[in-house]
Coordinates of C-alpha atoms in Angstrom, one line a residue:
X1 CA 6.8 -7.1 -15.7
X2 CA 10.0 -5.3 -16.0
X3 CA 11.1 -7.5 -18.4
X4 CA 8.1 -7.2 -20.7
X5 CA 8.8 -3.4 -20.8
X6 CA 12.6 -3.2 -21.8
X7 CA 11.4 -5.8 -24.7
X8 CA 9.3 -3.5 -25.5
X9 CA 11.9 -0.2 -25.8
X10 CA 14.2 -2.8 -27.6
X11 CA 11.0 -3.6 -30.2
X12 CA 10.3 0.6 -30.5
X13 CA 14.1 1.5 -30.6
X14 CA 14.2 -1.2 -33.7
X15 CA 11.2 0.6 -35.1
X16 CA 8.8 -2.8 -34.9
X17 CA 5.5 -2.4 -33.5
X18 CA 4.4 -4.8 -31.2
X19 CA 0.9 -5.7 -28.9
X20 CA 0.6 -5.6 -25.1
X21 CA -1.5 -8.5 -24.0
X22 CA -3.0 -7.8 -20.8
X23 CA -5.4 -10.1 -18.3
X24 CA -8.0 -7.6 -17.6
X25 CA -10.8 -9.9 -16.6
X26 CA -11.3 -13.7 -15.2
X27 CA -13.8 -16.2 -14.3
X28 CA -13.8 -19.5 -12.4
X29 CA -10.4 -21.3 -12.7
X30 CA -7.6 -19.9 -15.2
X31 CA -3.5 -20.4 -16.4
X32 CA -2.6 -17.3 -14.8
X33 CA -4.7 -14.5 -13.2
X34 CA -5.8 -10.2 -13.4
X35 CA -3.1 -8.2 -14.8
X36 CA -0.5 -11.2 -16.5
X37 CA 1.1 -10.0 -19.5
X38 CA 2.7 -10.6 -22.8
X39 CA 4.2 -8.8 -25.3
X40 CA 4.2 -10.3 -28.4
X41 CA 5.3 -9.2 -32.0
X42 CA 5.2 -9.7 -36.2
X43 CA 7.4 -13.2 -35.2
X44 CA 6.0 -14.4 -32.2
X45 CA 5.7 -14.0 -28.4
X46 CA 8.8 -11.6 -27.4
X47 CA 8.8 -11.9 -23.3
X48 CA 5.7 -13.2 -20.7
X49 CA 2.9 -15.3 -20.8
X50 CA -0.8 -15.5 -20.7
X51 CA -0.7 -18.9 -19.7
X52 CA 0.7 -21.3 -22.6
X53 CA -1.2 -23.7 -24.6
X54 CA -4.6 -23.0 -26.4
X55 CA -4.8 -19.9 -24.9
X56 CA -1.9 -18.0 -25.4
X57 CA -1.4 -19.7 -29.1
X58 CA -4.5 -18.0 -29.9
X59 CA -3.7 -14.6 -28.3
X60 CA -0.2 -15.0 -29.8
X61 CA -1.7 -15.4 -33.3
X62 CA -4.6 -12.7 -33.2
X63 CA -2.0 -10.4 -31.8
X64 CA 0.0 -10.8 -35.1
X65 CA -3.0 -9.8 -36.9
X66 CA -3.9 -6.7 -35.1
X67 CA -0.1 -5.4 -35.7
X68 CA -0.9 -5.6 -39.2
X69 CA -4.3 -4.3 -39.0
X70 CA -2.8 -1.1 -36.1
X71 CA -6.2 -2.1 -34.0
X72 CA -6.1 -2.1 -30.5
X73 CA -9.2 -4.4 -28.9
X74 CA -10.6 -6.0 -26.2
X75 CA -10.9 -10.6 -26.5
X76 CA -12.9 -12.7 -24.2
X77 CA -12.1 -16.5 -24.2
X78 CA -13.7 -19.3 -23.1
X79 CA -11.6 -22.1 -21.4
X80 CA -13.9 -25.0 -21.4
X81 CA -15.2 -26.9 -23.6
X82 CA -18.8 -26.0 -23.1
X83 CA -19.5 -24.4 -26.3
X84 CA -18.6 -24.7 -29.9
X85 CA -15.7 -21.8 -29.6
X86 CA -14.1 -23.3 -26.2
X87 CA -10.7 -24.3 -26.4
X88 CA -10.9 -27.0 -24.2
X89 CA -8.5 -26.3 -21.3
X90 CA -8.6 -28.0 -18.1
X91 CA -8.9 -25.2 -16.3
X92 CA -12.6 -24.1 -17.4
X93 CA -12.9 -21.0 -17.0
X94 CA -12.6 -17.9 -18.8
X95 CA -10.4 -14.7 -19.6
X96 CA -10.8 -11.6 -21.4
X97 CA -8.1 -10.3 -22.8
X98 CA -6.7 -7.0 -24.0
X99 CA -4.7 -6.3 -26.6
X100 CA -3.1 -3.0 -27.0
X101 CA -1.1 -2.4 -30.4
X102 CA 2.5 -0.3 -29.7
X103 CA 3.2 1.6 -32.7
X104 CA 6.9 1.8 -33.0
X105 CA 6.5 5.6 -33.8
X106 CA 3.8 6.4 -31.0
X107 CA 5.8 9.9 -28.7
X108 CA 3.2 8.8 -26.4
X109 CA 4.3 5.1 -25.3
X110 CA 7.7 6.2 -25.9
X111 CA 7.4 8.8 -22.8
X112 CA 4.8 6.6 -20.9
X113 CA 7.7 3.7 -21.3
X114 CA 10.8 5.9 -20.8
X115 CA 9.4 7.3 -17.1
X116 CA 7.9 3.7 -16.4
X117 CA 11.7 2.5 -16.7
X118 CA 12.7 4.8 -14.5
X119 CA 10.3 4.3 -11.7
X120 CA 11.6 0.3 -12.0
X121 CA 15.4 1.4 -11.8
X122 CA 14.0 3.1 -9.0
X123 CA 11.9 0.5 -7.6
X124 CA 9.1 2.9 -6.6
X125 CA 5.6 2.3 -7.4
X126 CA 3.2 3.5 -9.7
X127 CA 0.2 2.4 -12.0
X128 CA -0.2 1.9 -15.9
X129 CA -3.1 2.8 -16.9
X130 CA -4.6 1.6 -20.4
X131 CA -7.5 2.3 -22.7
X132 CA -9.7 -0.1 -23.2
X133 CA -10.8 1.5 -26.5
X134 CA -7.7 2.3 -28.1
X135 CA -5.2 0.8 -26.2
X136 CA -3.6 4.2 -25.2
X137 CA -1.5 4.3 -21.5
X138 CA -0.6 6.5 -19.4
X139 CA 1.7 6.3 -16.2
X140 CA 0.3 7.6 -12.8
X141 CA 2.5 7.5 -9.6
X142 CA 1.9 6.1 -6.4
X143 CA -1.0 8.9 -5.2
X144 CA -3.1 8.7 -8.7
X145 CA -1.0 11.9 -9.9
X146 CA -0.2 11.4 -14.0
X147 CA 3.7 11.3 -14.8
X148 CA 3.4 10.4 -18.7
X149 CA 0.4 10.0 -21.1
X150 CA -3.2 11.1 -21.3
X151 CA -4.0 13.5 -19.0
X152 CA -6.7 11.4 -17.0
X153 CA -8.6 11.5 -13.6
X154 CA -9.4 8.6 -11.7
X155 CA -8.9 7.5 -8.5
X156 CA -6.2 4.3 -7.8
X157 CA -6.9 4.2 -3.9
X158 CA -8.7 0.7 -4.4
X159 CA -6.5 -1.0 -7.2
X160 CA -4.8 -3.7 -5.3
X161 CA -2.3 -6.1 -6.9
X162 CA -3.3 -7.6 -10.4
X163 CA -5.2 -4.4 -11.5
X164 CA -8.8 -3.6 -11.6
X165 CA -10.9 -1.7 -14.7
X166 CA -11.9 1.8 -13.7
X167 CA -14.0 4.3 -15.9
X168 CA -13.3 2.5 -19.4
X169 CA -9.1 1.8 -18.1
X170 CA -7.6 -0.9 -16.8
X171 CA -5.5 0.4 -14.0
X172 CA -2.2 -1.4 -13.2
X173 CA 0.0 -1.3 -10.3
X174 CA 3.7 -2.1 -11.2
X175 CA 5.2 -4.7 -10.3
X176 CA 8.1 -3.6 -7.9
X177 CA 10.5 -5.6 -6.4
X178 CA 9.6 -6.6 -2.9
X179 CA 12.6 -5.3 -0.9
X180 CA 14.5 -7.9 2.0
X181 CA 17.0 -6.4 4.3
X182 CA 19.7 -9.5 4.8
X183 CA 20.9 -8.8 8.3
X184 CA 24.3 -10.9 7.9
X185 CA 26.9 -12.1 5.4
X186 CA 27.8 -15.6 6.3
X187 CA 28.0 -18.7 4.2
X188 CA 24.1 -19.1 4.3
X189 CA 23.2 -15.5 3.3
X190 CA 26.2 -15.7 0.6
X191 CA 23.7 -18.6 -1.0
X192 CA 20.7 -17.0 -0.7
X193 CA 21.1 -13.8 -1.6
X194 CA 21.5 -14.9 -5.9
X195 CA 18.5 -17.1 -5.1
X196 CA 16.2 -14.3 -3.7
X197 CA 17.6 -12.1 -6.5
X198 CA 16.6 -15.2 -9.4
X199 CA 13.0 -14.9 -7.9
X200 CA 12.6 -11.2 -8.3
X201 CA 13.3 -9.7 -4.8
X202 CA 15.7 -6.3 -4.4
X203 CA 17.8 -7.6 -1.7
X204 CA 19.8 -5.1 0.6
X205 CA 22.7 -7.2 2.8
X206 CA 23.9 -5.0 5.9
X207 CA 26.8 -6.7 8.1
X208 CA 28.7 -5.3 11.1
X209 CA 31.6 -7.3 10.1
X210 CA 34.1 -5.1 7.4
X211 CA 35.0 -8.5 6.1
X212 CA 31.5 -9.4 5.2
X213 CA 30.4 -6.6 4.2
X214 CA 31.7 -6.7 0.7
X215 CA 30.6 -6.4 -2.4
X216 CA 32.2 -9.1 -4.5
X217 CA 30.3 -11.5 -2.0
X218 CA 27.0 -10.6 -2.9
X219 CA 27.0 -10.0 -6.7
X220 CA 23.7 -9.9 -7.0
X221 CA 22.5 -7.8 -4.0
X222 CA 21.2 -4.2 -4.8
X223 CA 23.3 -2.6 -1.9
X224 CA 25.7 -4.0 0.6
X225 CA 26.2 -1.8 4.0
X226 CA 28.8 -1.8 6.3
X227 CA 26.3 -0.8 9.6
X228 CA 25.9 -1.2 13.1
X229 CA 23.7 -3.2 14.7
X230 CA 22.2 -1.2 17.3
X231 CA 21.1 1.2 15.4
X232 CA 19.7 0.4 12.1
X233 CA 18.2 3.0 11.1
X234 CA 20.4 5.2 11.2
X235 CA 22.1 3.3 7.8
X236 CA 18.5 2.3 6.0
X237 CA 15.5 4.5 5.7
X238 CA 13.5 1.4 6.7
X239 CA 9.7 0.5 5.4
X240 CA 6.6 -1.1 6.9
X241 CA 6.6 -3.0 3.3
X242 CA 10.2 -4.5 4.1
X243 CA 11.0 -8.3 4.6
X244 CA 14.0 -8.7 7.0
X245 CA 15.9 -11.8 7.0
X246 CA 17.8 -11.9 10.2
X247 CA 21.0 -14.5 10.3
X248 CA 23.7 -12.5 12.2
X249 CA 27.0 -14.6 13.5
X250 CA 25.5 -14.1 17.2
X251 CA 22.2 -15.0 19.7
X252 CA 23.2 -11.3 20.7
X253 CA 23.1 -9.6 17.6
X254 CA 20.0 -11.9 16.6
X255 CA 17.9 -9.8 19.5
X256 CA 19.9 -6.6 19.1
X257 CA 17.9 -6.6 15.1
X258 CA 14.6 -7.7 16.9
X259 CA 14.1 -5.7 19.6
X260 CA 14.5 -2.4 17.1
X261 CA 12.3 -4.4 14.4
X262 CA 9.5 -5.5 16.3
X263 CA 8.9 -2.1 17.6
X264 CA 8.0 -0.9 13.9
X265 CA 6.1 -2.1 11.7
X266 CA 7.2 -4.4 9.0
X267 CA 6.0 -6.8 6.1
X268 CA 7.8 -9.9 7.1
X269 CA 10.8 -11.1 9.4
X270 CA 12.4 -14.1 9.6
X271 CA 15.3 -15.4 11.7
X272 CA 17.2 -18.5 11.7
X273 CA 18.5 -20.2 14.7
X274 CA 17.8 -23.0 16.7
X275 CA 14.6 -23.8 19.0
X276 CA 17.6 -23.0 22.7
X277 CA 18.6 -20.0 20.2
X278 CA 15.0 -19.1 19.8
X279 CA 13.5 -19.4 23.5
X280 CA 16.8 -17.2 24.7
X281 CA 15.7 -14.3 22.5
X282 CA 12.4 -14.2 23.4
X283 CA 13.0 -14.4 27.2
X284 CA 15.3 -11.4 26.3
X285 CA 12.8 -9.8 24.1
X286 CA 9.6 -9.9 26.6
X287 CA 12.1 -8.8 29.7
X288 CA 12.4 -5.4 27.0
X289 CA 8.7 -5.1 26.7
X290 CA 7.8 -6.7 23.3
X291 CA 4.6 -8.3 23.5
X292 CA 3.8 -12.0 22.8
X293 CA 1.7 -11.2 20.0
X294 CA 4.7 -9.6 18.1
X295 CA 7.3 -12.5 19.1
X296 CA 5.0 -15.0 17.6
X297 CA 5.0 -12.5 14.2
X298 CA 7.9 -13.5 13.5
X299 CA 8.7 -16.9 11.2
X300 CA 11.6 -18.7 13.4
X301 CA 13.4 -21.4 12.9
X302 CA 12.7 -19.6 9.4
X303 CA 11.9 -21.4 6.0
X304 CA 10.1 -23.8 5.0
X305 CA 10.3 -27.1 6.6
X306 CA 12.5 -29.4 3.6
X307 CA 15.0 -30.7 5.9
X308 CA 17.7 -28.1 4.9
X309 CA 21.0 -29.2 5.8
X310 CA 23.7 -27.2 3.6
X311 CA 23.6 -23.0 3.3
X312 CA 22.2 -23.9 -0.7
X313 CA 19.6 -26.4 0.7
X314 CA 18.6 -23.7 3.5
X315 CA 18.6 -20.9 0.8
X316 CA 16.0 -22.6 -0.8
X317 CA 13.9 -23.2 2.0
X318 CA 14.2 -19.4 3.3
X319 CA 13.2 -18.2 -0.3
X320 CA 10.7 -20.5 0.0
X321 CA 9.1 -18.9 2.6
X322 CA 9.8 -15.5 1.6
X323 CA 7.8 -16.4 -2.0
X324 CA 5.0 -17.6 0.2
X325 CA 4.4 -14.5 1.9
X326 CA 4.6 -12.2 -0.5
X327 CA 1.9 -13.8 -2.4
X328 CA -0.3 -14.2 0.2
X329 CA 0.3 -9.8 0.7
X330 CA -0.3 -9.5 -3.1
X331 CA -3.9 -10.9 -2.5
X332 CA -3.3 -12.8 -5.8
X333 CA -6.9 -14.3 -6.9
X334 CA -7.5 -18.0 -5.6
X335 CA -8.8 -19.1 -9.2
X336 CA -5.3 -20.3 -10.7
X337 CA -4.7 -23.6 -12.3
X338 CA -1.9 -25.1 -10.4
X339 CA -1.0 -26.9 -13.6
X340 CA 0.4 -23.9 -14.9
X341 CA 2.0 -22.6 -12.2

């Protein structure tokens, strides 16, 4: 998403116009589901998808022709091939589409875009909000309270990821980064960390080891934290949406993270370590109170099972897992075709 959105400011600081294609409604089994966008402009598709082949050729193509007609509208497409206009996809079901025409010169979408930028450099939620009639936006923040755009009242307490149509607007949460909290800067985590980052995660690594704890080993971390162990929070403002990766050089350090963690709440924790490893902790853990329920939370040995052997095989198997969860927490519709995915 962020991606579609810098194009976008590159298209409007060149003075191009260009269309936002937007998912705003589905039916039975489709490419790609509520709320997948495109941008596309006078030469072609620019960044996104809607879902490739029949589909997005035609979107790609009427979206050229609403640039030159300045026409914002709303598309519904049929997937099958069940009537005379179907496109014949294998999927079979239906999107409707809408398509909202940036005029390179429109102060609105300039200051919707320039704060929406901001709140993704940030990595702090919020909502786009679009009009189905004239494909005018407008940026609301986490609460529903408008930041740029239209002045508008509606309530955003029941848009879950994907977006939902509200009161003639389709109302978009943005896609931020889910945020993991790498406890430990070993060979593994030194793998995994550019792998997590490749899939869109904001990953923090903290390390009680001065050595470890360096920059230059984690290029593309966001922040890198020189902490102690025992008291976590003390160095990270720490969220209930966090994923925590635990691989620490130590069975010690391993329940030092755990026993803190579990008594929160928290999105997702993993910890790698073998099944001895594993039963030590826990022994350790329910001697300090922590209820069964909560050890069994947690996703250990973690990954996916791929038979990992190396710290690039094992990366891939823990971001594996990490992918996995956070689409089951997105609540992502069911009614994908796995072709495209």
């Amino acid at each position: 998403m962020e991606k579609i959105f810098n194009n976008l400011k590159k298209q409007m600081d060149l003075g191009q116009d260009s269309v936002l294609v937007t998912i705003i409604d589905q039916a039975g089994s489709t490419p790609r589901g509520l709320g997948t966008q495109m941008l596309v402009g006078t030469n072609g598709i620019l960044a996104g998808t809607v879902g490739g082949g029949a589909i997005e050729q035609r979107a790609i193509n009427h979206a050229i022709e609403l640039i030159a007609a300045k026409k914002s509208e709303v598309c519904a497409y049929d997937l099958s091939g069940a009537n005379q206009n179907g496109l014949g996809m294998v999927c079979g079901g239906g999107v409707t589409l809408l398509f909202s025409v940036v005029s390179a010169q429109d102060s609105s979408w300039k200051t919707v875009l320039k704060e929406m930028l901001k709140l993704f450099a940030e990595n702090t939620p919020g909502f786009l909000v679009q009009n189905l009639q004239n494909g005018s936006a407008s940026l609301l923040d986490e609460a529903g309270k408008l930041l740029a755009g239209e002045n508008i009242s509606l309530s955003v307490q029941d848009v879950s990821y994907g977006g939902a149509t509200v009161n003639g607007w389709f109302v978009l949460p943005l896609d931020i980064k889910q945020r993991i909290i790498l406890c430990g800067g070993g060979h593994v985590a030194q793998s995994l960390v550019p792998v997590l980052a490749s899939v869109d995660f904001s990953v923090t690594v903290v390390e009680s080891r001065a050595e470890f704890a360096r920059k230059e080993l984690f290029p593309a971390a966001d922040d890198v934290h020189l902490v102690d162990y025992t008291d976590l929070a003390s160095y990270i403002d720490l969220k209930p949406s966090d994923f925590f990766v635990i691989m620490t050089h130590g069975h010690v350090h391993d329940y030092t993270l755990e026993e803190q963690l579990l008594r929160k709440e928290y999105a997702y924790i993993g910890v790698m370590g073998s099944k001895r490893k594993i039963a030590s902790v826990n022994a350790r853990l329910a001697d300090a109170g922590i209820s069964k329920e909560k050890m069994e939370s947690v996703h250990t040995p973690i990954g996916v099972k791929i038979g990992a052997v190396t710290p690039a095989e094992i990366a891939i198997s823990v971001a594996a897992e990490c992918i996995a969860v956070r689409a089951s927490l997105r609540k992502k519709s069911s009614n994908v075709c796995p072709s495209s995915l």
